Coordinates of C-alpha atoms and ligand atoms in Angstrom, one line a residue:
X588 CA -88.5 -33.1 41.8
X589 CA -89.0 -33.9 45.5
X590 CA -92.2 -32.1 46.7
X591 CA -94.4 -32.2 49.7
X592 CA -97.2 -33.8 47.5
X593 CA -97.4 -36.0 44.5
X594 CA -97.0 -34.1 41.3
X595 CA -98.5 -36.9 39.2
X596 CA -101.2 -39.5 39.5
X597 CA -101.2 -40.6 35.9
X598 CA -97.5 -40.1 34.9
X599 CA -95.0 -42.5 36.3
X600 CA -91.9 -40.9 37.6
X601 CA -88.8 -43.0 38.5
X602 CA -86.4 -41.9 41.1
X603 CA -82.7 -41.9 39.9
X604 CA -81.4 -41.1 43.3
X605 CA -79.2 -43.5 45.4
X606 CA -76.1 -45.3 44.3
X607 CA -74.2 -43.8 41.3
X608 CA -70.7 -44.7 40.0
X609 CA -68.4 -41.7 40.7
X610 CA -64.9 -40.8 39.4
X611 CA -62.9 -37.6 39.7
X612 CA -61.4 -36.1 36.6
X613 CA -58.7 -33.7 37.9
X614 CA -56.8 -33.7 34.6
X615 CA -59.9 -33.3 32.5
X616 CA -59.3 -36.3 30.4
X617 CA -62.7 -37.9 30.7
X618 CA -64.1 -36.5 27.5
X619 CA -61.1 -37.4 25.4
X620 CA -61.1 -40.9 26.9
X621 CA -64.8 -41.3 26.3
X622 CA -65.7 -42.0 30.0
X623 CA -69.4 -42.2 29.1
X624 CA -68.7 -45.7 27.7
X625 CA -68.0 -46.8 31.3
X626 CA -66.4 -45.5 34.5
X627 CA -63.4 -47.8 35.3
X628 CA -62.1 -47.8 38.8
X629 CA -65.0 -45.7 40.0
X630 CA -66.4 -45.6 43.5
X631 CA -70.0 -45.6 44.6
X632 CA -71.5 -42.4 46.0
X633 CA -75.1 -41.6 47.0
X634 CA -76.9 -39.0 45.0
X635 CA -78.0 -36.3 45.9
X636 CA -74.7 -35.3 47.6
X637 CA -71.8 -32.9 47.3
X638 CA -68.4 -34.5 46.8
X639 CA -66.6 -31.9 49.0
X640 CA -68.4 -33.6 52.0
X641 CA -66.5 -36.8 51.3
X642 CA -63.3 -37.5 53.2
X643 CA -60.3 -35.7 51.7
X644 CA -62.3 -34.0 49.0
X645 CA -63.2 -30.8 50.8
X646 CA -61.0 -28.7 48.4
X647 CA -61.6 -30.6 45.2
X648 CA -62.6 -28.2 42.5
X649 CA -63.1 -29.3 38.9
X650 CA -64.7 -32.2 37.0
X651 CA -66.2 -35.4 38.3
X652 CA -68.2 -38.0 36.5
X653 CA -71.3 -39.9 37.6
X654 CA -72.9 -42.8 35.9
X655 CA -76.0 -44.9 36.6
X656 CA -78.0 -47.7 34.8
X657 CA -81.7 -47.7 34.5
X658 CA -84.4 -49.7 32.8
X659 CA -87.1 -48.7 30.3
X660 CA -90.1 -50.9 29.8
X661 CA -91.5 -49.6 26.5
X662 CA -90.1 -47.7 23.5
X663 CA -91.0 -44.1 24.3
X664 CA -89.9 -40.5 24.9
X665 CA -88.4 -40.1 28.4
X666 CA -88.2 -36.8 30.3
X667 CA -85.2 -36.5 32.5
X668 CA -85.0 -34.0 35.3
X669 CA -81.9 -32.8 37.2
X670 CA -82.9 -30.5 40.1
X671 CA -79.4 -29.2 40.7
X672 CA -76.0 -30.0 39.3
X673 CA -73.1 -27.9 40.6
X674 CA -72.2 -25.9 38.5
X675 CA -71.9 -26.9 34.9
X676 CA -73.4 -30.2 33.7
X677 CA -72.9 -32.3 30.6
X678 CA -75.1 -35.3 30.1
X679 CA -74.8 -38.4 27.9
X680 CA -77.4 -41.1 27.5
X681 CA -76.1 -44.4 26.2
X682 CA -72.9 -42.7 25.2
X683 CA -74.6 -40.0 23.2
X684 CA -74.2 -36.4 24.5
X685 CA -77.6 -34.9 25.0
X686 CA -77.3 -31.6 26.8
X687 CA -75.3 -29.1 28.9
X688 CA -76.6 -26.8 31.6
X689 CA -75.0 -23.9 33.4
X690 CA -76.1 -22.9 36.9
X691 CA -76.2 -24.9 40.1
X692 CA -79.4 -23.9 41.7
X693 CA -82.0 -24.3 39.0
X694 CA -83.3 -27.5 37.4
X695 CA -82.8 -28.6 33.9
X696 CA -84.7 -31.2 31.8
X697 CA -84.4 -32.9 28.5
X698 CA -86.4 -35.5 26.5
X699 CA -84.9 -38.4 24.6
X700 CA -86.4 -41.4 22.8
X701 CA -85.4 -44.8 24.3
X702 CA -86.0 -48.4 23.3
X703 CA -87.0 -51.0 26.0
X704 CA -84.1 -52.4 28.0
X705 CA -81.2 -51.2 30.1
X706 CA -79.6 -47.7 29.5
X707 CA -76.9 -45.6 31.0
X708 CA -76.9 -42.0 32.0
X709 CA -73.6 -40.2 32.5
X710 CA -73.1 -36.8 34.0
X711 CA -70.0 -34.7 34.1
X712 CA -70.3 -32.1 36.8
X713 CA -67.8 -29.2 36.7
X714 CA -67.5 -27.0 39.8
X715 CA -64.6 -24.9 38.6
X716 CA -64.6 -21.1 38.6
X717 CA -63.6 -18.8 35.8
X718 CA -64.1 -15.2 34.7
X719 CA -67.7 -16.0 33.7
X720 CA -68.7 -18.3 36.6
X721 CA -71.7 -18.0 38.9
X722 CA -70.6 -17.2 41.6
X723 CA -67.1 -15.9 41.0
X724 CA -64.3 -17.6 42.9
X725 CA -64.3 -14.8 45.5
X726 CA -67.5 -15.6 47.3
X727 CA -68.6 -15.9 50.9
X728 CA -70.0 -19.4 50.8
X729 CA -68.5 -22.7 49.9
X730 CA -69.6 -23.5 46.4
X731 CA -69.7 -27.3 46.6
X732 CA -69.6 -29.6 43.6
X733 CA -71.8 -32.6 42.7
X734 CA -75.3 -33.6 41.9
X735 CA -76.8 -31.7 44.9
X736 CA -80.5 -32.2 44.4
X737 CA -82.7 -35.1 43.0
X738 CA -82.6 -36.8 39.6
X739 CA -85.6 -38.6 38.0
X740 CA -87.0 -39.7 34.7
X741 CA -90.6 -40.0 33.5
X742 CA -91.6 -42.0 30.4
X743 CA -94.1 -39.8 28.6
X744 CA -97.2 -40.8 26.6
X745 CA -99.2 -38.7 24.1
X746 CA -99.9 -35.1 25.0
X747 CA -97.8 -34.3 28.0
X748 CA -97.7 -31.3 30.3
X749 CA -94.3 -29.7 30.8
X750 CA -95.4 -26.5 32.6
X751 CA -98.5 -25.0 34.2
X752 CA -98.4 -21.4 35.6
X753 CA -101.5 -20.2 37.3
X754 CA -101.8 -16.5 36.5
X755 CA -104.3 -14.5 38.4
X756 CA -105.5 -11.0 39.4
X757 CA -107.4 -10.5 42.6
X758 CA -110.5 -8.2 42.6
X759 CA -110.3 -5.0 44.6
X760 CA -112.3 -6.5 47.5
X761 CA -109.9 -9.6 47.4
X762 CA -112.9 -11.9 47.2
X763 CA -112.6 -13.2 43.6
X764 CA -109.8 -13.9 41.1
X765 CA -109.6 -13.5 37.4
X766 CA -107.5 -16.5 36.4
X767 CA -106.0 -18.4 33.5
X768 CA -103.4 -21.0 33.0
X769 CA -100.2 -20.8 30.9
X770 CA -99.2 -24.3 29.9
X771 CA -96.5 -25.9 27.9
X772 CA -97.5 -29.1 26.1
X773 CA -95.5 -31.7 24.3
X774 CA -96.6 -34.5 22.0
X775 CA -94.6 -37.6 23.0
X776 CA -96.3 -40.0 20.6
X777 CA -94.8 -40.9 17.2
X778 CA -97.8 -39.5 15.3
X779 CA -100.0 -36.4 15.4
X780 CA -102.1 -36.6 18.5
X781 CA -105.2 -34.9 20.1
X782 CA -106.4 -35.0 23.6
X783 CA -108.9 -33.3 25.9
X784 CA -107.1 -31.0 28.3
X785 CA -108.6 -29.9 31.6
X786 CA -107.3 -27.5 34.3
X787 CA -109.0 -27.5 37.7
X788 CA -108.3 -25.3 40.7
X789 CA -109.8 -26.8 43.9
X790 CA -113.3 -27.7 42.8
X791 CA -113.5 -25.2 39.9
X792 CA -112.7 -26.3 36.3
X793 CA -111.1 -23.3 34.7
X794 CA -110.5 -25.0 31.3
X795 CA -111.6 -27.9 29.2
X796 CA -110.8 -28.2 25.5
X797 CA -109.3 -30.2 22.8
X798 CA -105.6 -29.9 21.9
X799 CA -103.8 -31.3 18.9
X800 CA -100.0 -31.5 18.2
X801 CA -97.6 -33.0 15.7
X802 CA -95.3 -35.7 16.9
X803 CA -92.3 -34.3 18.9
X804 CA -93.7 -30.8 19.0
X805 CA -93.9 -28.4 22.0
X806 CA -96.5 -25.7 22.2
X807 CA -97.5 -22.9 24.6
X808 CA -101.2 -22.7 25.5
X809 CA -102.8 -19.8 27.4
X810 CA -106.3 -20.6 28.5
X811 CA -109.1 -18.0 28.4
X812 CA -109.6 -15.9 31.6
X813 CA -112.4 -17.0 34.0
X814 CA -113.5 -15.6 37.3
X815 CA -113.6 -17.7 40.5
X816 CA -115.7 -16.1 43.3
X817 CA -115.5 -16.5 47.1
X818 CA -111.9 -17.5 47.2
X819 CA -110.0 -17.9 50.4
X820 CA -106.8 -15.8 50.5
X821 CA -103.3 -17.1 51.2
X822 CA -101.9 -15.1 54.1
X823 CA -99.3 -15.5 56.8
X824 CA -101.9 -16.4 59.4
X825 CA -104.1 -18.5 57.1
X826 CA -102.0 -19.9 54.3
X827 CA -104.8 -21.4 52.2
X828 CA -103.6 -23.5 49.3
X829 CA -105.6 -24.8 46.4
X830 CA -104.6 -27.9 44.4
X831 CA -104.3 -27.3 40.7
X832 CA -104.5 -30.2 38.3
X833 CA -103.8 -30.1 34.6
X834 CA -104.7 -33.3 32.8
X835 CA -104.7 -34.8 29.4
X836 CA -105.9 -38.3 28.5
X837 CA -102.3 -39.6 29.1
X838 CA -100.6 -37.2 31.4
X839 CA -101.1 -34.9 34.4
X840 CA -99.3 -32.2 36.4
X841 CA -100.3 -31.4 39.9
X842 CA -99.3 -28.3 41.9
X843 CA -100.5 -26.0 44.7
X844 CA -101.3 -22.3 44.4
X845 CA -102.4 -19.6 46.8
X846 CA -104.0 -16.3 46.1
X847 CA -102.5 -13.2 47.7
X848 CA -101.7 -9.7 46.7
X849 CA -98.4 -8.0 47.5
X850 CA -97.9 -4.3 46.7
X851 CA -96.2 -1.2 48.0
X852 CA -97.9 2.0 48.9
X853 CA -96.6 5.2 50.7
X854 CA -93.6 3.5 52.2
X855 CA -95.6 0.5 53.2
X856 CA -95.5 -3.1 52.1
X857 CA -99.1 -4.4 51.9
X858 CA -100.0 -8.1 51.9
X859 CA -103.6 -8.5 51.0
X860 CA -104.2 -4.8 51.6
X861 CA -102.7 -4.8 55.1
X862 CA -99.4 -3.3 56.0
X863 CA -96.8 -5.9 57.1
X864 CA -93.4 -5.5 58.7
X865 CA -91.0 -8.1 57.4
X866 CA -89.3 -9.8 60.3
X867 CA -86.7 -12.0 58.7
X868 CA -83.5 -13.8 58.5
X869 CA -81.1 -14.6 55.7
X870 CA -80.6 -18.4 55.3
X871 CA -78.2 -20.4 53.3
X872 CA -79.5 -23.9 52.4
X873 CA -76.2 -25.4 53.5
X874 CA -75.0 -27.7 56.2
X875 CA -71.4 -28.7 57.0
X876 CA -72.1 -32.4 56.6
X877 CA -74.4 -32.2 53.6
X878 CA -73.3 -29.1 51.7
X879 CA -76.1 -28.1 49.4
X880 CA -77.6 -31.6 49.4
X881 CA -79.7 -30.4 52.3
X882 CA -82.0 -33.0 53.7
X883 CA -85.7 -32.2 53.9
X884 CA -85.9 -33.2 57.5
X885 CA -83.4 -30.5 58.4
X886 CA -85.4 -28.0 56.3
X887 CA -88.3 -28.6 58.7
X888 CA -86.0 -28.1 61.7
X889 CA -84.8 -24.8 60.2
X890 CA -88.3 -23.7 59.7
X891 CA -89.3 -24.7 63.2
X892 CA -86.5 -22.6 64.6
X893 CA -87.2 -19.6 62.4
X894 CA -90.8 -19.6 63.4
X895 CA -89.8 -20.0 67.0
X896 CA -87.9 -16.7 66.7
X897 CA -91.2 -15.1 65.5
X898 CA -89.9 -14.5 61.9
X899 CA -92.5 -14.1 59.2
X900 CA -90.0 -14.2 56.3
X901 CA -86.8 -15.7 55.0
X902 CA -84.4 -14.4 52.4
X903 CA -83.0 -17.3 50.4
X904 CA -79.5 -15.9 50.2
X905 CA -78.1 -16.2 47.7
X906 CA -79.8 -18.7 45.2
X907 CA -83.0 -20.5 44.5
X908 CA -83.7 -22.9 47.3
X909 CA -85.1 -26.5 47.0
X910 CA -88.7 -26.7 45.8
X911 CA -89.7 -28.8 48.8
X912 CA -88.5 -26.0 51.1
X913 CA -90.7 -23.6 49.2
X914 CA -93.6 -26.1 49.6
X915 CA -93.0 -26.0 53.3
X916 CA -93.1 -22.2 53.4
X917 CA -96.3 -22.2 51.3
X918 CA -97.9 -24.5 53.9
X919 CA -96.7 -22.4 56.9
X920 CA -97.4 -19.0 55.5
X921 CA -93.8 -17.8 55.6
X922 CA -92.8 -15.1 53.0
X923 CA -89.8 -15.7 50.9
X924 CA -87.3 -13.7 48.9
X925 CA -85.7 -15.7 46.0
X926 CA -82.6 -14.6 44.1
X927 CA -79.8 -15.8 41.8
X928 CA -76.2 -16.3 42.8
X929 CA -74.9 -13.1 41.4
X930 CA -72.9 -12.3 44.5
X931 CA -71.2 -9.1 45.2
X932 CA -67.6 -8.1 45.1
X933 CA -66.6 -11.2 43.2
X934 CA -68.2 -9.8 40.1
X935 CA -66.0 -6.9 39.0
X936 CA -66.8 -4.4 36.3
X937 CA -65.2 -6.5 33.6
X938 CA -67.3 -9.5 34.4
X939 CA -70.4 -7.4 34.5
X940 CA -69.7 -6.1 31.1
X941 CA -69.3 -9.6 29.7
X942 CA -72.4 -10.6 27.7
X943 CA -71.9 -14.3 28.7
X944 CA -72.1 -13.3 32.4
X945 CA -75.1 -11.0 31.8
X946 CA -76.9 -13.7 29.8
X947 CA -76.2 -16.5 32.3
X948 CA -77.8 -14.3 35.0
X949 CA -80.8 -13.7 32.7
X950 CA -81.2 -17.4 32.0
X951 CA -81.1 -18.1 35.7
X952 CA -83.8 -15.6 36.4
X953 CA -85.9 -17.2 33.7
X954 CA -85.4 -20.7 35.0
X955 CA -86.2 -19.5 38.6
X956 CA -89.4 -17.9 37.4
X957 CA -90.4 -20.9 35.3
X958 CA -90.0 -23.4 38.2
X959 CA -91.1 -21.2 41.2
X960 CA -93.9 -19.2 39.7
X961 CA -96.8 -20.9 41.5
X962 CA -95.4 -20.5 45.1
X963 CA -97.4 -18.0 46.9
X964 CA -94.7 -17.7 49.6
X965 CA -92.3 -15.9 47.1
X966 CA -93.1 -12.2 47.4
X967 CA -89.8 -10.8 46.4
X968 CA -87.5 -11.5 43.4
X969 CA -83.9 -10.4 44.1
X970 CA -82.0 -9.4 40.9
X971 CA -78.5 -9.5 42.4
X972 CA -76.6 -9.0 45.7
X973 CA -74.0 -6.4 46.4
X974 CA -72.7 -5.9 42.9
X975 CA -71.4 -2.3 42.6
X976 CA -74.5 -0.4 41.5
X977 CA -72.9 2.9 40.5
X978 CA -71.5 1.5 37.3
X979 CA -73.3 1.9 34.0
X980 CA -73.1 -1.8 33.2
X981 CA -74.9 -2.6 36.5
X982 CA -77.6 -0.1 35.6
X983 CA -78.1 -1.9 32.3
X984 CA -78.2 -5.3 34.0
X985 CA -80.8 -4.2 36.5
X986 CA -82.9 -2.8 33.8
X987 CA -82.8 -6.0 31.8
X988 CA -83.4 -8.3 34.8
X989 CA -86.2 -6.2 36.2
X990 CA -88.0 -6.2 32.9
X991 CA -88.0 -10.0 32.7
X992 CA -89.1 -10.3 36.3
X993 CA -91.8 -7.7 36.0
X994 CA -93.2 -9.0 32.7
X995 CA -93.2 -12.7 33.6
X996 CA -92.7 -13.0 37.3
X997 CA -96.3 -12.8 38.6
X998 CA -97.4 -10.6 41.5
X999 CA -94.0 -10.0 43.3
X1000 CA -91.9 -7.1 44.4
X1001 CA -88.6 -6.6 42.7
X1002 CA -85.4 -5.5 44.4
X1003 CA -81.7 -6.0 44.7
X1004 CA -79.5 -6.0 47.8
X1005 CA -77.4 -2.9 47.8
X1006 CA -74.2 -2.0 49.7
X1007 CA -73.6 1.4 48.2
X1008 CA -76.9 3.1 49.0
X1009 CA -75.7 6.7 48.5
X1010 CA -74.4 6.0 45.0
X1011 CA -76.7 3.3 43.8
X1012 CA -78.6 3.9 40.5
X1013 CA -80.4 0.6 40.2
X1014 CA -82.9 1.5 42.9
X1015 CA -84.9 3.1 40.0
X1016 CA -86.0 -0.4 39.1
X1017 CA -86.9 -1.5 42.6
X1018 CA -90.2 -1.7 44.4
X1019 CA -88.4 -1.9 47.7
X1020 CA -85.0 -0.5 48.5
X1021 CA -82.9 -3.1 50.3
X1022 CA -79.7 -2.2 52.1
X1023 CA -76.8 -4.5 53.2
X1024 CA -74.4 -2.9 55.7
X1025 CA -72.5 -3.9 58.7
X1026 CA -71.9 -0.9 60.9
X1027 CA -70.6 -2.1 64.2
X1028 CA -68.9 -5.0 62.6
X1029 CA -67.0 -3.8 59.5
X1030 CA -65.6 -0.3 59.4
X1031 CA -66.7 2.1 56.7
X1032 CA -64.7 5.2 55.6
X1033 CA -66.2 8.4 56.9
X1034 CA -68.3 6.7 59.6
X1035 CA -67.6 6.2 63.3
X1036 CA -66.4 2.6 64.0
X1037 CA -69.4 1.8 66.0
X1038 CA -72.9 0.4 65.5
X1039 CA -74.2 3.9 66.1
X1040 CA -73.0 4.8 62.6
X1041 CA -76.3 3.3 61.5
X1042 CA -78.1 6.5 62.8
X1043 CA -76.1 8.6 60.4
X1044 CA -76.7 6.3 57.5
X1045 CA -80.4 6.2 58.1
X1046 CA -80.6 10.0 57.8
X1047 CA -78.3 10.1 54.8
X1048 CA -80.4 7.5 53.1
X1049 CA -83.6 9.4 53.8
X1050 CA -82.1 12.4 52.1
X1051 CA -80.8 10.4 49.2
X1052 CA -84.2 8.8 48.5
X1053 CA -85.9 12.2 48.7
X1054 CA -83.4 13.8 46.3
X1055 CA -84.0 11.0 43.7
X1056 CA -87.8 11.1 44.1
X1057 CA -87.8 7.6 45.6
X1058 CA -89.2 8.5 49.1
X1059 CA -92.3 6.4 48.7
X1060 CA -90.3 3.2 48.2
X1061 CA -90.3 1.2 51.4
X1062 CA -86.9 0.3 52.8
X1063 CA -85.7 -3.0 54.1
X1064 CA -82.4 -3.6 55.9
X1065 CA -81.6 -6.8 54.1
X1066 CA -78.3 -7.6 55.8
X1067 CA -76.7 -6.5 59.1
X1068 CA -75.2 -8.3 62.0
X1069 CA -72.1 -9.5 63.7
X1070 CA -70.1 -12.7 64.0
X1071 CA -70.0 -14.6 67.3
X1072 CA -68.1 -17.7 68.1
X1073 CA -70.5 -20.1 69.8
X1074 CA -69.4 -20.5 73.4
X1075 CA -67.2 -17.4 73.5
X1076 CA -68.5 -15.1 76.2
X1077 CA -67.3 -11.8 77.7
X1078 CA -68.2 -9.7 80.7
X1079 CA -66.9 -6.6 78.9
X1080 CA -68.9 -4.5 76.5
X1081 CA -68.0 -4.3 72.8
X1082 CA -65.9 -7.5 72.7
X1083 CA -66.3 -8.6 69.1
X1084 CA -66.8 -12.3 68.4
X1085 CA -68.5 -12.8 71.7
X1086 CA -72.0 -14.0 71.9
X1087 CA -72.9 -11.0 74.0
X1088 CA -71.6 -8.5 71.3
X1089 CA -73.6 -10.1 68.6
X1090 CA -76.7 -10.1 70.8
X1091 CA -76.2 -6.5 71.8
X1092 CA -75.7 -5.4 68.2
X1093 CA -78.8 -7.1 67.1
X1094 CA -80.7 -5.6 70.1
X1095 CA -79.6 -2.1 69.1
X1096 CA -80.1 -2.4 65.4
X1097 CA -83.4 -4.2 65.4
X1098 CA -84.9 -1.6 67.8
X1099 CA -83.5 1.2 65.7
X1100 CA -84.8 -0.1 62.4
X1101 CA -88.2 -1.0 63.9
X1102 CA -88.5 2.5 65.2
X1103 CA -87.5 4.2 61.9
X1104 CA -90.7 5.3 60.1
X1105 CA -89.5 4.4 56.5
X1106 CA -87.9 1.0 57.3
X1107 CA -90.4 -1.8 56.8
X1108 CA -88.4 -4.9 57.4
X1109 CA -85.2 -6.6 58.5
X1110 CA -83.4 -9.7 57.4
X1111 CA -80.7 -10.5 59.9
X1112 CA -77.4 -11.8 58.6
X1113 CA -77.7 -14.6 59.2
X1114 CA -79.8 -17.6 60.4
X1115 CA -77.0 -20.1 60.7
X1116 CA -73.2 -20.2 60.4
X1117 CA -72.1 -21.4 57.0
X1118 CA -68.9 -22.9 55.6
X1119 CA -67.2 -20.3 53.5
X1120 CA -64.9 -20.4 50.5
X1121 CA -61.1 -20.9 50.6
X1122 CA -60.8 -17.3 49.3
X1123 CA -62.5 -16.0 52.4
X1124 CA -60.9 -18.3 54.8
X1125 CA -58.3 -15.7 56.0
X1126 CA -61.0 -13.4 57.2
X1127 CA -63.3 -16.0 58.6
X1128 CA -62.4 -18.0 61.7
X1129 CA -62.7 -21.8 61.4
X1130 CA -63.5 -21.6 57.7
X1131 CA -67.0 -20.5 58.6
X1132 CA -68.9 -17.3 58.3
X1133 CA -69.8 -17.1 61.9
X1134 CA -72.6 -14.5 61.8
X1135 CA -75.3 -17.2 62.4
X1136 CA -77.6 -16.6 65.3
X1137 CA -77.5 -20.4 65.4
X1138 CA -74.3 -22.3 64.8
X1139 CA -73.8 -24.6 61.8
X1140 CA -75.4 -27.4 63.7
X1141 CA -78.3 -25.2 64.6
X1142 CA -77.5 -24.7 68.3
X1143 CA -78.7 -21.3 69.5
X1144 CA -76.3 -18.5 70.4
X1145 CA -77.3 -15.8 72.9
X1146 CA -78.6 -13.7 70.0
X1147 CA -81.3 -16.3 69.2
X1148 CA -83.2 -15.5 72.4
X1149 CA -82.9 -11.7 71.9
X1150 CA -84.3 -12.0 68.3
X1151 CA -87.1 -14.2 69.5
X1152 CA -88.0 -11.6 72.2
X1153 CA -87.8 -8.6 69.8
X1154 CA -89.5 -10.1 66.8
X1155 CA -92.2 -11.4 69.2
X1156 CA -92.7 -7.9 70.6
X1157 CA -92.8 -6.3 67.1
X1158 CA -95.3 -8.9 66.0
X1159 CA -97.5 -8.1 69.0
X1160 CA -97.2 -4.4 68.3
X1161 CA -98.2 -4.9 64.7
X1162 CA -101.2 -7.2 65.6
Ligands
ADA1432 C1 -72.3 -9.5 52.4 C2 -72.9 -10.7 51.6 C3 -73.1 -11.9 52.5 C4 -72.0 -12.1 53.5 C5 -71.9 -10.8 54.4 C6 -70.8 -10.9 55.4 O1 -73.3 -8.6 52.8 O2 -74.0 -10.4 50.9 O3 -73.2 -13.0 51.6 O4 -70.8 -12.3 52.9 O5 -71.6 -9.7 53.5 O6 -70.8 -11.8 56.3 O7 -69.8 -10.1 55.3

């Protein structure tokens, strides 16, 4: 996968990005007609990309086929990696079906043995929605189709390293770590094989030992715990990263880690023992010209703008973001909330009772944890967003997901974004309570149709949390805001869709939340305008969700400067 640093010095990884043959399959005949044998009358597209960004394909939903040739030098096991195929992928190598994967925003991999010479990889990407899809058809973003992130392959030799999680606990004085590595190893040779394995973190070797494996076998290895003293912490103001290298005689895996402690105590969120107010924005990794194949250069620009507004955190609404974006956040000391695309109202009670849906969500959480575990910037795992959390089935889902995240997710806080705070039962599983509401933009039964309704809600929520015994959970307002059409101005107060109204609503709400004792953070909805789904189009001017404080091309609206001023002041007050 594309990273900010080389993940291998020993292993050779070959990029499969660039020109691929491409053919739509609107009638779904490709499988019957064995399109993996060759794509006739195809065109050439550049991978990664989303087909909906091609001329005339904006609304194409369904199957499309991709094919590419590549060369292998020696007979050996080859590891393929697809960082994101939207949404369901089937893969054939040399005409033989090798795997399927469901879920657009997490990577999948497979290993196959190949002889020297030319080979073909064929992918069928299916972007269609059904009763079990993630997201459901009714969703407030445009769920593009295509091979949206990078593709690569790596010929493997001998004992190869498929995973390395660095698991640590900081001492009470935060000066040393008790640490071990959890690895997954694979023997790519045709015979039983042994190798020395070492794991180093910075200058410290935390493991050295002999490993043996039968041909074609995978094994998990947990190294013994060791203590490293005098570590430097990873923090927002000094994001110290350590390079971690796992190495056998024939393979290696390089990553970066940072040591930090995130916890909650008496209504507060503590980062490395110090209370922190989360000053954030929600951000979709989407651009009208690139869809979800978001270029790294633009990620840097987003980060520059977000830092310019004095934010210290981003919510990756509503799916795992690119690994390279996480690398950038690790480097900059920006805190991140990562979640899966289990989005709101689209998932009705019937869908949430469907074991296939529940299991798909579970797998997505596991894949997210597997690939994102080492990023110090991720401090929050989000279980789901705005599904109706008064139902029994939702309670069960939250219980299940929170167990997985708590048991294997490292030192992170767990939450879900809730839009029925007075009836929610899943908060039981949360470390922080996160509320999405839009008083002042949408109207809610029983509340005045003004932004001031937030004051009522804040007192009701305080009482609700007290009545459930959850008063010590810190609260974050994880979505709030208003839409503004860039360039539409008004002298009058309260003119919705004007840049002034959006600015004034954020001015009022940000001050209110900042001055409320139990609220410890805000994620404005949203950083930039996003293209939305055809289902939403009737409620969304221009086919966009216009609540961005920058427009879809990242030009600032009036709200940008207000947020910069307020977050700057809050930051100074907190210093
Ligand atoms: C919800 C949802 C967001 C967005 C927002 C809005 O809170 O989580 O994805 O759709 O509403 O703009 O209405």
